[in-house]
PDB file of C-alpha atoms in Angstrom:
ATOM      1  CA  GLN A 192     263.567   3.436 105.591  1.00 79.00           C
ATOM      2  CA  LYS A 193     262.283   1.046 103.096  1.00 83.00           C
ATOM      3  CA  GLU A 194     261.903   2.678  99.554  1.00 90.00           C
ATOM      4  CA  VAL A 195     259.903   2.282  96.425  1.00 94.00           C
ATOM      5  CA  GLU A 196     261.412   4.227  93.512  1.00 96.00           C
ATOM      6  CA  GLN A 197     259.717   5.386  90.178  1.00 96.00           C
ATOM      7  CA  ASN A 198     260.466   7.672  87.455  1.00 91.00           C
ATOM      8  CA  SER A 199     258.530  10.877  87.998  1.00 87.00           C
ATOM      9  CA  GLY A 200     258.031  11.549  84.077  1.00 88.00           C
ATOM     10  CA  PRO A 201     256.452  12.769  82.442  1.00 93.00           C
ATOM     11  CA  LEU A 202     256.329   9.880  80.241  1.00 97.00           C
ATOM     12  CA  SER A 203     254.801  10.721  76.928  1.00 97.00           C
ATOM     13  CA  VAL A 204     253.679   8.225  74.316  1.00 97.00           C
ATOM     14  CA  PRO A 205     251.512   8.442  71.180  1.00 98.00           C
ATOM     15  CA  GLU A 206     248.012   6.951  71.141  1.00 98.00           C
ATOM     16  CA  GLY A 207     248.059   3.236  70.321  1.00 98.00           C
ATOM     17  CA  ALA A 208     251.725   2.634  71.605  1.00 98.00           C
ATOM     18  CA  ILE A 209     252.827   0.579  74.588  1.00 98.00           C
ATOM     19  CA  ALA A 210     253.391   2.547  77.608  1.00 98.00           C
ATOM     20  CA  SER A 211     255.941   1.064  80.103  1.00 97.00           C
ATOM     21  CA  LEU A 212     256.142   2.114  83.693  1.00 98.00           C
ATOM     22  CA  ASN A 213     258.838   0.824  86.001  1.00 97.00           C
ATOM     23  CA  CYS A 214     259.381   0.519  89.765  1.00 97.00           C
ATOM     24  CA  THR A 215     262.121  -0.593  92.140  1.00 97.00           C
ATOM     25  CA  TYR A 216     261.874  -1.514  95.403  1.00 96.00           C
ATOM     26  CA  SER A 217     264.357  -1.844  98.608  1.00 93.00           C
ATOM     27  CA  ASP A 218     262.847  -4.652 100.640  1.00 89.00           C
ATOM     28  CA  ARG A 219     263.796  -8.130  99.632  1.00 89.00           C
ATOM     29  CA  GLY A 220     261.202  -9.529 101.866  1.00 86.00           C
ATOM     30  CA  SER A 221     258.248  -7.532 100.029  1.00 88.00           C
ATOM     31  CA  GLN A 222     255.493 -10.231  98.757  1.00 87.00           C
ATOM     32  CA  SER A 223     252.755  -8.009  97.357  1.00 90.00           C
ATOM     33  CA  PHE A 224     252.877  -5.543  94.598  1.00 94.00           C
ATOM     34  CA  PHE A 225     250.332  -3.098  93.379  1.00 95.00           C
ATOM     35  CA  TRP A 226     249.655  -0.464  90.640  1.00 97.00           C
ATOM     36  CA  TYR A 227     247.326   2.115  91.386  1.00 98.00           C
ATOM     37  CA  ARG A 228     246.119   4.776  88.889  1.00 98.00           C
ATOM     38  CA  GLN A 229     245.502   8.483  90.105  1.00 97.00           C
ATOM     39  CA  TYR A 230     243.633  11.065  87.778  1.00 97.00           C
ATOM     40  CA  SER A 231     244.348  14.614  88.752  1.00 94.00           C
ATOM     41  CA  GLY A 232     242.383  15.686  91.644  1.00 93.00           C
ATOM     42  CA  LYS A 233     241.084  12.156  92.322  1.00 96.00           C
ATOM     43  CA  SER A 234     241.954   9.615  94.812  1.00 97.00           C
ATOM     44  CA  PRO A 235     244.146   6.407  93.587  1.00 97.00           C
ATOM     45  CA  GLU A 236     242.437   3.360  92.337  1.00 97.00           C
ATOM     46  CA  LEU A 237     243.852  -0.182  92.370  1.00 96.00           C
ATOM     47  CA  ILE A 238     244.215  -1.423  88.718  1.00 96.00           C
ATOM     48  CA  MET A 239     246.658  -4.343  89.251  1.00 95.00           C
ATOM     49  CA  PHE A 240     248.261  -6.683  91.730  1.00 93.00           C
ATOM     50  CA  ILE A 241     250.985  -9.318  91.230  1.00 94.00           C
ATOM     51  CA  TYR A 242     252.377 -11.660  93.863  1.00 91.00           C
ATOM     52  CA  SER A 243     254.529 -14.353  91.967  1.00 92.00           C
ATOM     53  CA  ASN A 244     257.469 -13.546  89.586  1.00 95.00           C
ATOM     54  CA  GLY A 245     256.507 -13.431  85.947  1.00 96.00           C
ATOM     55  CA  ASP A 246     253.674 -11.608  83.950  1.00 96.00           C
ATOM     56  CA  LYS A 247     250.168 -11.165  84.988  1.00 96.00           C
ATOM     57  CA  GLU A 248     247.712  -9.801  82.271  1.00 97.00           C
ATOM     58  CA  ASP A 249     244.261  -8.031  82.631  1.00 96.00           C
ATOM     59  CA  GLY A 250     242.923  -6.465  79.443  1.00 97.00           C
ATOM     60  CA  ARG A 251     245.406  -4.064  78.028  1.00 98.00           C
ATOM     61  CA  PHE A 252     247.435  -4.052  81.415  1.00 98.00           C
ATOM     62  CA  THR A 253     250.371  -6.424  82.211  1.00 98.00           C
ATOM     63  CA  ALA A 254     252.263  -6.349  85.313  1.00 97.00           C
ATOM     64  CA  GLN A 255     255.606  -7.929  85.585  1.00 98.00           C
ATOM     65  CA  LEU A 256     257.449  -8.955  88.565  1.00 97.00           C
ATOM     66  CA  ASN A 257     261.216  -9.902  89.041  1.00 97.00           C
ATOM     67  CA  LYS A 258     261.934 -10.372  92.721  1.00 94.00           C
ATOM     68  CA  ALA A 259     265.723 -11.149  92.069  1.00 95.00           C
ATOM     69  CA  SER A 260     266.131  -7.676  90.645  1.00 95.00           C
ATOM     70  CA  GLN A 261     263.572  -6.178  92.912  1.00 96.00           C
ATOM     71  CA  TYR A 262     261.932  -4.755  90.193  1.00 96.00           C
ATOM     72  CA  VAL A 263     258.194  -4.540  88.988  1.00 97.00           C
ATOM     73  CA  SER A 264     256.650  -2.854  85.947  1.00 98.00           C
ATOM     74  CA  LEU A 265     253.203  -2.208  84.367  1.00 98.00           C
ATOM     75  CA  LEU A 266     252.847  -2.312  80.499  1.00 98.00           C
ATOM     76  CA  ILE A 267     249.705  -0.508  78.952  1.00 98.00           C
ATOM     77  CA  ARG A 268     249.140  -1.799  75.442  1.00 98.00           C
ATOM     78  CA  ASP A 269     247.030   0.206  72.853  1.00 98.00           C
ATOM     79  CA  SER A 270     247.545   3.404  75.182  1.00 98.00           C
ATOM     80  CA  GLN A 271     244.487   5.627  74.923  1.00 98.00           C
ATOM     81  CA  PRO A 272     244.319   9.365  76.011  1.00 97.00           C
ATOM     82  CA  SER A 273     242.038   8.292  78.872  1.00 97.00           C
ATOM     83  CA  ASP A 274     245.118   6.423  80.376  1.00 98.00           C
ATOM     84  CA  SER A 275     246.818   9.732  80.932  1.00 98.00           C
ATOM     85  CA  ALA A 276     247.145   9.748  84.854  1.00 97.00           C
ATOM     86  CA  THR A 277     249.783   9.167  87.421  1.00 96.00           C
ATOM     87  CA  TYR A 278     250.654   5.774  88.136  1.00 97.00           C
ATOM     88  CA  LEU A 279     251.642   4.666  91.625  1.00 97.00           C
ATOM     89  CA  CYS A 280     253.527   1.579  92.545  1.00 97.00           C
ATOM     90  CA  ALA A 281     253.046   0.047  96.004  1.00 95.00           C
ATOM     91  CA  VAL A 282     254.791  -2.756  97.912  1.00 93.00           C
ATOM     92  CA  ASN A 283     253.882  -4.400 100.882  1.00 89.00           C
ATOM     93  CA  SER A 284     255.560  -3.907 104.155  1.00 81.00           C
ATOM     94  CA  TYR A 285     254.690  -4.583 107.967  1.00 70.00           C
ATOM     95  CA  GLY A 286     254.878  -2.469 110.982  1.00 62.00           C
ATOM     96  CA  GLY A 287     256.767   0.803 111.419  1.00 65.00           C
ATOM     97  CA  SER A 288     255.976   4.214 110.603  1.00 67.00           C
ATOM     98  CA  GLN A 289     255.183   3.316 106.936  1.00 69.00           C
ATOM     99  CA  GLY A 290     252.131   1.045 107.392  1.00 75.00           C
ATOM    100  CA  ASN A 291     251.381  -1.954 105.417  1.00 82.00           C
ATOM    101  CA  LEU A 292     252.107  -0.549 101.977  1.00 89.00           C
ATOM    102  CA  ILE A 293     254.940   1.810 100.954  1.00 91.00           C
ATOM    103  CA  PHE A 294     254.081   3.954  97.868  1.00 93.00           C
ATOM    104  CA  GLY A 295     256.327   5.338  95.166  1.00 94.00           C
ATOM    105  CA  LYS A 296     255.914   8.833  94.293  1.00 94.00           C
ATOM    106  CA  GLY A 297     254.335   8.002  90.888  1.00 96.00           C
ATOM    107  CA  THR A 298     254.920   8.316  87.330  1.00 96.00           C
ATOM    108  CA  LYS A 299     252.922  10.785  85.203  1.00 96.00           C
ATOM    109  CA  LEU A 300     251.707   9.296  81.975  1.00 97.00           C
ATOM    110  CA  SER A 301     250.545  11.385  79.023  1.00 97.00           C
ATOM    111  CA  VAL A 302     249.058   9.614  75.785  1.00 98.00           C
ATOM    112  CA  LYS A 303     248.882  12.068  73.003  1.00 97.00           C
ATOM    113  CA  PRO A 304     246.057  11.506  70.425  1.00 95.00           C
TER     114      PRO A 304
ATOM    115  CA  ASP B 222     227.327  -0.312  97.939  1.00 62.00           C
ATOM    116  CA  GLY B 223     230.262  -1.185  99.861  1.00 69.00           C
ATOM    117  CA  GLY B 224     233.005   1.813  99.911  1.00 94.00           C
ATOM    118  CA  ILE B 225     234.856   4.435 101.858  1.00 97.00           C
ATOM    119  CA  THR B 226     233.282   7.759 102.410  1.00 97.00           C
ATOM    120  CA  GLN B 227     234.981  10.935 103.310  1.00 98.00           C
ATOM    121  CA  SER B 228     233.619  14.345 104.271  1.00 96.00           C
ATOM    122  CA  PRO B 229     233.664  17.170 103.565  1.00 96.00           C
ATOM    123  CA  LYS B 230     234.855  17.017 100.052  1.00 96.00           C
ATOM    124  CA  TYR B 231     236.407  20.645 100.567  1.00 96.00           C
ATOM    125  CA  LEU B 232     237.206  22.232 103.863  1.00 94.00           C
ATOM    126  CA  PHE B 233     238.326  25.721 104.624  1.00 93.00           C
ATOM    127  CA  ARG B 234     240.003  26.614 108.007  1.00 90.00           C
ATOM    128  CA  LYS B 235     241.297  29.712 109.597  1.00 90.00           C
ATOM    129  CA  GLU B 236     244.808  29.548 110.953  1.00 87.00           C
ATOM    130  CA  GLY B 237     244.730  28.469 114.692  1.00 87.00           C
ATOM    131  CA  GLN B 238     241.631  26.362 114.408  1.00 91.00           C
ATOM    132  CA  ASN B 239     241.344  22.663 114.741  1.00 94.00           C
ATOM    133  CA  VAL B 240     239.289  20.642 112.166  1.00 95.00           C
ATOM    134  CA  THR B 241     238.100  17.033 111.878  1.00 96.00           C
ATOM    135  CA  LEU B 242     237.880  15.032 108.745  1.00 97.00           C
ATOM    136  CA  SER B 243     235.468  12.146 108.575  1.00 98.00           C
ATOM    137  CA  CYS B 244     236.210   8.717 107.081  1.00 98.00           C
ATOM    138  CA  GLU B 245     233.573   5.847 107.301  1.00 98.00           C
ATOM    139  CA  GLN B 246     234.011   2.288 105.485  1.00 97.00           C
ATOM    140  CA  ASN B 247     231.470  -0.332 105.152  1.00 96.00           C
ATOM    141  CA  LEU B 248     233.849  -2.920 103.601  1.00 94.00           C
ATOM    142  CA  ASN B 249     234.526  -4.679 107.192  1.00 93.00           C
ATOM    143  CA  HIS B 250     237.998  -3.878 106.903  1.00 93.00           C
ATOM    144  CA  ASP B 251     240.152  -4.133 110.011  1.00 92.00           C
ATOM    145  CA  ALA B 252     242.873  -1.627 108.916  1.00 92.00           C
ATOM    146  CA  MET B 253     242.376   2.000 108.264  1.00 95.00           C
ATOM    147  CA  TYR B 254     244.972   4.848 106.854  1.00 95.00           C
ATOM    148  CA  TRP B 255     245.196   8.569 106.579  1.00 97.00           C
ATOM    149  CA  TYR B 256     247.517  10.062 104.133  1.00 97.00           C
ATOM    150  CA  ARG B 257     248.432  13.470 103.083  1.00 97.00           C
ATOM    151  CA  GLN B 258     249.230  14.347  99.499  1.00 96.00           C
ATOM    152  CA  ASP B 259     250.701  17.682  98.388  1.00 93.00           C
ATOM    153  CA  PRO B 260     250.698  18.910  94.666  1.00 85.00           C
ATOM    154  CA  GLY B 261     253.110  16.956  92.510  1.00 79.00           C
ATOM    155  CA  GLN B 262     254.048  14.693  95.627  1.00 83.00           C
ATOM    156  CA  GLY B 263     253.445  11.053  96.600  1.00 88.00           C
ATOM    157  CA  LEU B 264     251.590   9.801  99.611  1.00 93.00           C
ATOM    158  CA  ARG B 265     252.730  10.537 103.100  1.00 93.00           C
ATOM    159  CA  LEU B 266     251.224   8.294 105.951  1.00 93.00           C
ATOM    160  CA  ILE B 267     249.845  10.173 108.760  1.00 96.00           C
ATOM    161  CA  TYR B 268     248.409   7.727 110.939  1.00 96.00           C
ATOM    162  CA  TYR B 269     247.082   3.985 110.772  1.00 94.00           C
ATOM    163  CA  SER B 270     244.976   1.585 112.656  1.00 94.00           C
ATOM    164  CA  GLN B 271     245.062  -2.184 112.448  1.00 90.00           C
ATOM    165  CA  ILE B 272     242.206  -2.728 115.109  1.00 91.00           C
ATOM    166  CA  VAL B 273     239.730  -0.849 117.114  1.00 95.00           C
ATOM    167  CA  ASN B 274     241.038   1.469 119.821  1.00 96.00           C
ATOM    168  CA  ASP B 275     244.660   1.076 118.747  1.00 94.00           C
ATOM    169  CA  PHE B 276     246.578   3.232 116.231  1.00 94.00           C
ATOM    170  CA  GLN B 277     250.177   3.944 115.097  1.00 93.00           C
ATOM    171  CA  LYS B 278     251.824   7.046 114.105  1.00 94.00           C
ATOM    172  CA  GLY B 279     253.083   7.191 110.461  1.00 92.00           C
ATOM    173  CA  ASP B 280     256.066   9.376 109.026  1.00 90.00           C
ATOM    174  CA  ILE B 281     254.285  12.735 109.535  1.00 94.00           C
ATOM    175  CA  ALA B 282     252.029  12.427 112.693  1.00 96.00           C
ATOM    176  CA  GLU B 283     253.074  15.885 114.197  1.00 96.00           C
ATOM    177  CA  GLY B 284     250.140  18.051 114.459  1.00 96.00           C
ATOM    178  CA  TYR B 285     247.500  15.326 113.757  1.00 97.00           C
ATOM    179  CA  SER B 286     245.324  13.343 115.980  1.00 98.00           C
ATOM    180  CA  VAL B 287     242.951  10.232 115.445  1.00 98.00           C
ATOM    181  CA  SER B 288     240.696   8.015 117.151  1.00 98.00           C
ATOM    182  CA  ARG B 289     239.370   4.506 116.163  1.00 98.00           C
ATOM    183  CA  GLU B 290     236.281   3.798 118.501  1.00 97.00           C
ATOM    184  CA  LYS B 291     234.550   1.917 115.841  1.00 97.00           C
ATOM    185  CA  LYS B 292     235.515  -0.398 113.229  1.00 97.00           C
ATOM    186  CA  GLU B 293     233.767   1.559 110.544  1.00 97.00           C
ATOM    187  CA  SER B 294     235.221   4.852 111.461  1.00 98.00           C
ATOM    188  CA  PHE B 295     238.619   6.629 111.665  1.00 98.00           C
ATOM    189  CA  PRO B 296     238.296  10.459 112.119  1.00 98.00           C
ATOM    190  CA  LEU B 297     241.409  12.741 111.690  1.00 98.00           C
ATOM    191  CA  THR B 298     241.961  15.805 113.492  1.00 97.00           C
ATOM    192  CA  VAL B 299     244.212  18.528 111.902  1.00 96.00           C
ATOM    193  CA  THR B 300     245.283  20.671 115.073  1.00 94.00           C
ATOM    194  CA  SER B 301     246.609  24.236 115.136  1.00 90.00           C
ATOM    195  CA  ALA B 302     249.973  22.843 115.754  1.00 89.00           C
ATOM    196  CA  GLN B 303     250.082  21.560 112.159  1.00 89.00           C
ATOM    197  CA  LYS B 304     252.048  24.517 110.564  1.00 87.00           C
ATOM    198  CA  ASN B 305     251.322  23.686 106.923  1.00 90.00           C
ATOM    199  CA  PRO B 306     247.924  21.824 106.690  1.00 93.00           C
ATOM    200  CA  THR B 307     246.788  22.885 103.251  1.00 95.00           C
ATOM    201  CA  ALA B 308     246.682  19.575 101.075  1.00 96.00           C
ATOM    202  CA  PHE B 309     244.599  16.643  99.779  1.00 97.00           C
ATOM    203  CA  TYR B 310     243.843  14.274 102.654  1.00 98.00           C
ATOM    204  CA  LEU B 311     243.226  10.490 101.649  1.00 98.00           C
ATOM    205  CA  CYS B 312     241.712   7.677 103.775  1.00 98.00           C
ATOM    206  CA  ALA B 313     242.120   4.051 103.032  1.00 96.00           C
ATOM    207  CA  SER B 314     241.235   0.811 104.386  1.00 95.00           C
ATOM    208  CA  SER B 315     242.276  -2.785 103.862  1.00 92.00           C
ATOM    209  CA  ILE B 316     241.771  -6.345 105.056  1.00 87.00           C
ATOM    210  CA  ASP B 317     245.533  -6.344 105.786  1.00 73.00           C
ATOM    211  CA  ILE B 318     246.165 -10.115 105.481  1.00 70.00           C
ATOM    212  CA  PRO B 319     249.911 -10.409 104.459  1.00 62.00           C
ATOM    213  CA  GLY B 320     250.223 -11.640 101.062  1.00 60.00           C
ATOM    214  CA  LYS B 321     246.499 -11.974 100.339  1.00 62.00           C
ATOM    215  CA  GLY B 322     244.713  -8.778 101.426  1.00 65.00           C
ATOM    216  CA  ASP B 323     247.453  -6.010 101.340  1.00 79.00           C
ATOM    217  CA  GLU B 324     245.726  -3.854  98.988  1.00 88.00           C
ATOM    218  CA  GLN B 325     244.355  -0.364 100.191  1.00 92.00           C
ATOM    219  CA  PHE B 326     241.238   1.098  98.900  1.00 94.00           C
ATOM    220  CA  PHE B 327     240.871   4.780  99.118  1.00 97.00           C
ATOM    221  CA  GLY B 328     238.215   7.178  99.976  1.00 98.00           C
ATOM    222  CA  PRO B 329     237.503  10.158  97.520  1.00 97.00           C
ATOM    223  CA  GLY B 330     239.694  12.743  99.405  1.00 98.00           C
ATOM    224  CA  THR B 331     239.149  15.909 101.419  1.00 98.00           C
ATOM    225  CA  ARG B 332     240.892  19.024 100.209  1.00 97.00           C
ATOM    226  CA  LEU B 333     241.751  21.165 102.893  1.00 96.00           C
ATOM    227  CA  THR B 334     242.728  24.838 102.614  1.00 95.00           C
ATOM    228  CA  VAL B 335     244.143  27.064 105.278  1.00 91.00           C
ATOM    229  CA  LEU B 336     242.823  30.775 104.811  1.00 86.00           C
TER     230      LEU B 336
END
């Protein structure tokens, strides 16, 4: 069974700080990597995707990918209380009982004013 | 507006009843998925379909059934055989092009409670 691992948290950071969320995956053949944000009681929302090694920036968010280490991370700069949510890492996979994406269980982020 | 709709938003079921959750998308996506999420837990895949009239079991298919008669629709039936159906049910869809369109987009979810 292919796996995606995340620290469940909670990760608590003060407002204005950088939040760093990490994810490791087991399938070396994975090509696509995604970060979803899920507010309590709501459905997941796609916020970032990355396909190549290195960094990808979008506003206050930066996704980092290291395929050799099978590691993907999400940095949130200038964290705001509205960033408080659970962040799900997802990695592509094909066929079998896991569908096309394997999701981690999520890291709960709390940004304190 | 393109998107995924799920209905109802809240559903209450008596023990022994079958219930059907609706999922419709107008994104022209080929693939559709059903997940279950329990409090504090991750997403668990129930069923998925990559093409009309075909679907595959996910990790927790027992006690559930699906159909895919139209590209836009992927209803989920929670049968009386599902022993602990109280959960948040999420439907998703994707283009499903490896390396270019893997991302899934989610509907707003249905919260099912067994009384």
